[in-house]
Short mmCIF file of C-alpha atoms in Angstrom, two decimals:
data_model
loop_
_atom_site.label_atom_id
_atom_site.label_comp_id
_atom_site.label_asym_id
_atom_site.label_seq_id
_atom_site.Cartn_x
_atom_site.Cartn_y
_atom_site.Cartn_z
CA MET A 1 -17.60 0.40 -0.30
CA PHE A 2 -16.63 3.16 -2.66
CA LYS A 3 -18.97 3.32 -5.55
CA ILE A 4 -18.53 5.39 -8.74
CA LYS A 5 -21.19 7.87 -9.42
CA LYS A 6 -22.69 7.79 -12.95
CA GLN A 7 -21.54 10.60 -15.05
CA LYS A 8 -23.13 12.60 -17.78
CA ARG A 9 -21.75 11.95 -21.22
CA HIS A 10 -19.48 14.65 -22.66
CA ASN A 11 -18.36 15.22 -26.15
CA LEU A 12 -14.65 15.31 -25.79
CA ARG A 13 -14.23 17.17 -29.18
CA THR A 14 -15.50 20.39 -27.66
CA ARG A 15 -14.99 19.90 -23.91
CA PRO A 16 -12.03 21.99 -22.45
CA ARG A 17 -9.02 19.63 -21.35
CA LYS A 18 -6.00 20.28 -19.29
CA GLU A 19 -3.08 21.03 -21.42
CA ASN A 20 -0.82 17.91 -21.71
CA SER A 21 2.75 17.46 -22.58
CA ILE A 22 2.06 15.25 -25.79
CA PRO A 23 1.50 17.21 -29.10
CA GLN A 24 -1.96 16.27 -30.33
CA THR A 25 -1.27 16.29 -34.03
CA PRO A 26 -3.54 14.19 -36.33
CA VAL A 27 -2.40 10.64 -36.18
CA ASN A 28 -0.67 9.34 -39.26
CA ILE A 29 -1.71 5.72 -39.24
CA PRO A 30 0.77 3.44 -40.91
CA ARG A 31 -0.88 1.45 -43.71
CA SER A 32 0.49 -1.87 -42.55
CA MET A 33 -1.23 -5.07 -42.69
CA SER A 34 0.29 -5.99 -39.39
CA PHE A 35 -1.53 -3.48 -37.24
CA ARG A 36 -5.31 -2.83 -37.10
CA LEU A 37 -5.42 0.82 -35.98
CA SER A 38 -8.32 2.27 -38.04
CA TRP A 39 -10.18 2.76 -34.78
CA ALA A 40 -7.66 5.30 -33.52
CA PRO A 41 -9.24 8.69 -32.80
CA LEU A 42 -7.89 11.05 -35.37
CA ASP A 43 -8.33 14.34 -33.20
CA GLY A 44 -5.92 13.05 -30.60
CA PHE A 45 -8.25 12.66 -27.70
CA ALA A 46 -10.13 9.67 -26.50
CA PRO A 47 -13.84 9.90 -26.91
CA ALA A 48 -15.74 8.60 -23.94
CA SER A 49 -18.30 5.84 -24.14
CA LEU A 50 -20.78 5.41 -21.29
CA SER A 51 -21.28 1.75 -22.25
CA TRP A 52 -17.58 0.98 -21.55
CA LEU A 53 -18.06 2.21 -17.95
CA GLU A 54 -21.31 0.36 -17.55
CA TYR A 55 -19.63 -2.85 -18.92
CA PHE A 56 -16.90 -2.73 -16.18
CA GLN A 57 -19.38 -1.87 -13.50
CA THR A 58 -21.64 -4.75 -14.55
CA ALA A 59 -18.89 -7.20 -14.85
CA ALA A 60 -17.70 -6.40 -11.31
CA GLY A 61 -21.25 -7.03 -9.90
CA GLU A 62 -21.69 -6.52 -6.28
CA SER A 63 -18.16 -7.33 -5.28
CA TRP A 64 -16.12 -4.26 -6.68
CA PRO A 65 -12.34 -4.77 -6.38
CA ASP A 66 -10.41 -2.92 -3.73
CA PHE A 67 -7.82 -0.76 -5.29
CA SER A 68 -4.11 -1.33 -4.27
CA ASP A 69 -1.56 1.24 -3.14
CA ASP A 70 0.37 2.66 -6.00
CA ILE A 71 3.68 0.93 -6.73
CA GLN A 72 6.50 3.47 -6.34
CA SER A 73 9.66 1.53 -5.87
CA CYS A 74 11.31 -1.92 -6.28
CA THR A 75 10.98 -4.39 -3.37
CA GLY A 76 12.54 -7.46 -2.15
CA ASN A 77 15.91 -8.41 -0.65
CA ALA A 78 18.11 -7.36 -3.49
CA THR A 79 18.93 -3.69 -2.90
CA ASN A 80 20.98 -3.14 -6.00
CA VAL A 81 17.85 -3.57 -8.22
CA TRP A 82 16.83 -0.34 -10.08
CA GLY A 83 13.66 0.01 -12.14
CA ALA A 84 14.53 2.40 -15.10
CA SER A 85 11.34 3.57 -16.84
CA PHE A 86 10.59 5.82 -19.77
CA ASP A 87 7.43 7.78 -20.49
CA ASP A 88 5.60 9.31 -23.38
CA GLY A 89 6.85 7.33 -26.30
CA PRO A 90 7.24 5.61 -28.54
CA SER A 91 8.90 8.10 -30.67
CA GLU A 92 11.50 8.38 -33.42
CA ASN A 93 14.02 8.58 -30.63
CA THR A 94 12.98 5.46 -28.77
CA PRO A 95 15.29 3.20 -30.93
CA ILE A 96 18.34 4.89 -29.49
CA VAL A 97 17.24 3.81 -25.89
CA LEU A 98 16.51 0.26 -27.33
CA ASP A 99 19.86 0.12 -28.94
CA TYR A 100 21.59 1.13 -25.64
CA PHE A 101 19.79 -1.45 -23.50
CA ARG A 102 20.59 -4.16 -26.07
CA ASN A 103 24.16 -3.34 -25.92
CA ILE A 104 24.29 -3.68 -22.10
CA GLY A 105 21.96 -6.56 -21.88
CA MET A 106 19.41 -5.15 -19.49
CA LYS A 107 15.65 -4.39 -19.67
CA ALA A 108 13.42 -1.42 -18.72
CA THR A 109 9.93 -0.39 -18.66
CA PHE A 110 8.16 1.79 -21.29
CA TRP A 111 5.13 3.59 -20.35
CA VAL A 112 3.51 4.30 -23.71
CA VAL A 113 0.91 6.91 -24.84
CA GLY A 114 -1.68 5.33 -27.17
CA SER A 115 -1.67 8.21 -29.62
CA GLN A 116 2.03 7.66 -29.99
CA VAL A 117 1.71 3.89 -30.37
CA ALA A 118 -0.54 4.70 -33.43
CA LYS A 119 2.28 6.70 -34.87
CA TYR A 120 5.10 4.36 -34.19
CA PRO A 121 3.66 0.87 -33.90
CA GLU A 122 6.77 -0.72 -35.16
CA THR A 123 8.89 0.89 -32.45
CA LEU A 124 6.59 -0.42 -29.75
CA LEU A 125 6.81 -3.89 -31.15
CA ALA A 126 10.53 -3.71 -31.28
CA ALA A 127 10.68 -2.78 -27.55
CA PHE A 128 8.23 -5.58 -26.75
CA ASN A 129 10.10 -8.11 -28.76
CA ALA A 130 13.37 -7.08 -27.03
CA GLY A 131 11.92 -8.07 -23.77
CA HIS A 132 11.20 -4.69 -22.22
CA GLU A 133 7.95 -4.43 -20.25
CA ILE A 134 5.07 -2.18 -21.67
CA GLY A 135 2.68 -0.21 -19.54
CA CYS A 136 -0.43 2.00 -20.40
CA HIS A 137 0.16 5.84 -20.08
CA THR A 138 -3.29 6.58 -21.19
CA TRP A 139 -4.30 7.52 -24.93
CA SER A 140 -3.65 11.31 -24.80
CA HIS A 141 -1.67 12.12 -21.70
CA PRO A 142 -4.35 14.09 -19.81
CA ASP A 143 -4.59 14.73 -16.00
CA LEU A 144 -6.94 11.92 -15.16
CA VAL A 145 -8.06 13.66 -11.92
CA THR A 146 -9.84 16.32 -13.99
CA LEU A 147 -11.81 13.85 -16.00
CA SER A 148 -15.24 11.98 -15.49
CA ASP A 149 -15.26 8.38 -14.69
CA GLU A 150 -16.22 7.39 -18.28
CA GLU A 151 -13.42 9.70 -19.59
CA VAL A 152 -10.91 8.00 -17.40
CA VAL A 153 -12.27 4.61 -18.78
CA ALA A 154 -11.93 5.87 -22.31
CA GLU A 155 -8.29 7.06 -21.84
CA LEU A 156 -7.20 3.85 -20.41
CA VAL A 157 -9.23 1.66 -22.84
CA TYR A 158 -7.80 3.35 -25.87
CA GLY A 159 -4.26 3.37 -24.42
CA ALA A 160 -4.55 -0.43 -23.67
CA LYS A 161 -6.19 -1.12 -27.01
CA ALA A 162 -3.14 0.30 -28.81
CA ILE A 163 -0.82 -1.92 -26.90
CA TYR A 164 -3.02 -4.99 -27.47
CA GLU A 165 -3.26 -4.40 -31.13
CA VAL A 166 0.47 -4.15 -31.61
CA THR A 167 1.77 -6.66 -29.08
CA GLY A 168 -1.23 -9.14 -28.50
CA ARG A 169 -0.87 -8.46 -24.79
CA VAL A 170 -3.15 -6.49 -22.47
CA PRO A 171 -1.40 -4.33 -19.82
CA ARG A 172 -1.71 -4.94 -16.10
CA TYR A 173 -0.29 -1.74 -15.05
CA PHE A 174 -0.77 1.93 -15.89
CA ARG A 175 1.00 5.18 -15.10
CA PRO A 176 -1.01 8.26 -14.48
CA PRO A 177 0.19 11.15 -16.50
CA PHE A 178 1.99 13.79 -14.41
CA GLY A 179 1.78 11.29 -11.46
CA SER A 180 -1.71 12.77 -10.86
CA ILE A 181 -4.06 10.29 -9.21
CA ASN A 182 -6.74 10.09 -6.55
CA ASP A 183 -8.96 7.27 -5.14
CA ASP A 184 -11.58 7.93 -7.78
CA VAL A 185 -9.19 7.12 -10.59
CA ARG A 186 -7.72 4.22 -8.62
CA GLN A 187 -11.14 2.70 -8.28
CA VAL A 188 -12.09 3.19 -11.92
CA ALA A 189 -8.85 1.55 -12.98
CA ALA A 190 -9.28 -1.37 -10.46
CA LEU A 191 -12.52 -2.06 -12.17
CA MET A 192 -10.50 -2.55 -15.39
CA GLY A 193 -7.99 -4.78 -13.77
CA LEU A 194 -5.30 -2.04 -13.77
CA GLN A 195 -3.00 -1.03 -10.88
CA ALA A 196 -1.18 2.33 -10.80
CA VAL A 197 2.65 2.59 -10.86
CA THR A 198 4.28 5.91 -10.37
CA TRP A 199 8.06 6.50 -9.34
CA SER A 200 10.40 7.25 -6.38
CA GLN A 201 12.95 9.27 -8.46
CA ASP A 202 12.14 11.90 -10.92
CA SER A 203 15.00 12.81 -13.22
CA GLU A 204 13.02 16.04 -14.24
CA ASP A 205 14.64 15.69 -17.71
CA TRP A 206 11.41 17.13 -19.09
CA SER A 207 12.15 20.40 -17.31
CA TYR A 208 15.39 20.89 -19.31
CA VAL A 209 13.97 20.60 -22.78
CA GLY A 210 14.87 23.58 -24.84
CA THR A 211 17.63 24.73 -22.39
CA SER A 212 21.22 24.14 -22.09
CA GLU A 213 20.80 22.23 -18.76
CA MET A 214 20.19 18.77 -19.91
CA TYR A 215 23.60 17.69 -18.24
CA GLN A 216 21.83 17.93 -14.89
CA VAL A 217 20.03 14.72 -15.42
CA PRO A 218 23.13 12.44 -15.14
CA ARG A 219 24.36 14.59 -12.27
CA THR A 220 20.92 13.84 -10.52
CA PHE A 221 21.69 10.21 -10.94
CA GLU A 222 25.10 10.72 -9.45
CA ASN A 223 23.51 12.46 -6.54
CA TRP A 224 21.06 9.68 -5.95
CA ILE A 225 23.99 7.18 -5.84
CA ASP A 226 25.95 9.47 -3.40
CA ASP A 227 22.90 9.57 -1.19
CA GLY A 228 22.62 5.67 -1.25
CA VAL A 229 19.29 5.54 -3.03
CA GLU A 230 18.19 1.86 -3.59
CA GLN A 231 15.40 -0.07 -5.14
CA ALA A 232 14.36 2.99 -6.97
CA ILE A 233 11.99 3.33 -9.88
CA SER A 234 13.26 6.26 -11.86
CA LEU A 235 11.36 8.39 -14.27
CA GLN A 236 12.89 9.59 -17.71
CA HIS A 237 11.29 10.26 -21.15
CA ASP A 238 11.97 8.92 -24.59
CA LEU A 239 9.69 11.34 -26.45
CA ASN A 240 12.20 13.85 -27.77
CA GLU A 241 15.99 13.83 -28.82
CA GLU A 242 17.16 15.97 -25.87
CA THR A 243 15.87 13.67 -23.13
CA VAL A 244 17.12 10.66 -24.98
CA SER A 245 20.56 12.17 -25.46
CA VAL A 246 21.41 11.73 -21.61
CA VAL A 247 19.97 8.21 -21.14
CA LYS A 248 23.27 6.41 -21.77
CA GLU A 249 25.23 8.60 -19.36
CA SER A 250 22.51 8.42 -16.84
CA MET A 251 22.11 4.56 -17.00
CA ASP A 252 25.96 4.16 -17.06
CA VAL A 253 26.00 6.02 -13.50
CA LEU A 254 23.72 3.27 -12.17
CA ILE A 255 25.72 0.39 -13.78
CA ASN A 256 28.97 1.73 -12.77
CA ALA A 257 27.66 1.95 -9.19
CA GLY A 258 26.65 -1.79 -9.26
CA ARG A 259 22.89 -1.28 -9.85
CA ILE A 260 21.16 -3.82 -12.04
CA ILE A 261 18.38 -2.29 -14.13
CA LYS A 262 15.19 -4.43 -14.21
CA PRO A 263 11.75 -4.15 -15.80
CA LEU A 264 8.88 -3.57 -13.42
CA THR A 265 7.68 -7.03 -12.65
CA GLN A 266 11.26 -8.14 -11.93
CA CYS A 267 11.87 -4.95 -9.80
CA ILE A 268 8.77 -5.83 -7.70
CA GLY A 269 9.21 -9.50 -7.48
CA ALA A 270 6.07 -10.29 -9.47
CA PRO A 271 5.62 -13.57 -11.38
CA PRO A 272 6.99 -13.78 -14.86
CA GLY A 273 4.52 -12.60 -17.53
CA SER A 274 2.43 -10.82 -14.94
CA ALA A 275 2.75 -7.41 -16.67
CA TYR A 276 0.27 -8.58 -19.28
CA GLN A 277 -2.09 -10.70 -16.84
CA ASN A 278 -5.27 -8.67 -16.98
CA PRO A 279 -8.36 -11.05 -17.51
CA VAL A 280 -10.74 -8.15 -17.15
CA LEU A 281 -9.44 -6.16 -20.10
CA GLN A 282 -8.81 -9.29 -22.00
CA ALA A 283 -12.47 -10.18 -21.78
CA PHE A 284 -13.55 -6.66 -22.57
CA PHE A 285 -11.66 -6.66 -25.76
CA GLN A 286 -12.71 -10.21 -26.69
CA SER A 287 -16.37 -9.57 -25.96
CA GLY A 288 -16.76 -6.94 -28.75
CA GLN A 289 -17.67 -4.19 -26.32
CA PHE A 290 -14.91 -1.86 -27.56
CA GLU A 291 -16.51 -1.99 -31.02
CA LYS A 292 -19.89 -1.53 -29.58
CA GLY A 293 -18.82 1.51 -27.68
CA LEU A 294 -17.37 3.00 -30.89
CA ILE A 295 -20.67 2.71 -32.68
CA SER A 296 -22.50 4.04 -29.67
CA ASP A 297 -20.17 7.16 -29.71
CA VAL A 298 -20.94 7.85 -33.36
CA GLU A 299 -24.62 7.56 -32.83
CA GLN A 300 -24.74 9.93 -29.85
CA THR A 301 -22.51 12.52 -31.50
CA ASP A 302 -24.16 12.67 -34.93
#
């Protein structure tokens, strides 16, 4: 069985990281009694804690879980189901997307970045309360394949912690930034009770930011419909104003073609509530190991 090699501890404040698409500005934590976010790393990145990796390894014992294939599309007999998904939020633009889906009475999946959750916790809570499903998109949006095992754990732990603090739920699914993943990352995630979800259709809306070509996004959706694409999981972004500006037109293309937009678990035919059924991470947060890892990190970097 595949085993994770132990990694040397790295100080992520000085270690070079692959450039990501999320601006890593200092987190302005809302002073709200409703959200406990004082643990959020202020430098944007997720400090690794060897004790967290060791916790998950020990919890798995001798029977390490096998990792599953990445989920890439909807399944089942209903060919008109479409899994719309939005990455990299929440942001000041996410409410526009939420308003649209409220008006049409359908739900999507939001893959949220933890550092963004710390900036816009109320927006995440609004999405969750509206019935949209929430998945982990790491803490700072790095390429997970370039990280050590303990750093992968840290990115997923901090990302899941942000969701947990705001919604009271622990995610079952994660989306690797850039869709970049390998078996090492899958095995680490499986130790944490997480399964990877990518996509079958990329709108490439991110590539048109700062250009006059954003109109290409709804055209892409039209092309997918013309090509007979069914049971897709599509990728868009709710991080900035430009990508959000074409959400309505893009989704209207699907609806006018008879597609029914569903959140992930309904898209794949999973049981209700299973988006947040992760006993491994639930036990981790309830055990106090998260806080112990924070203390250990401070002691080893002083």
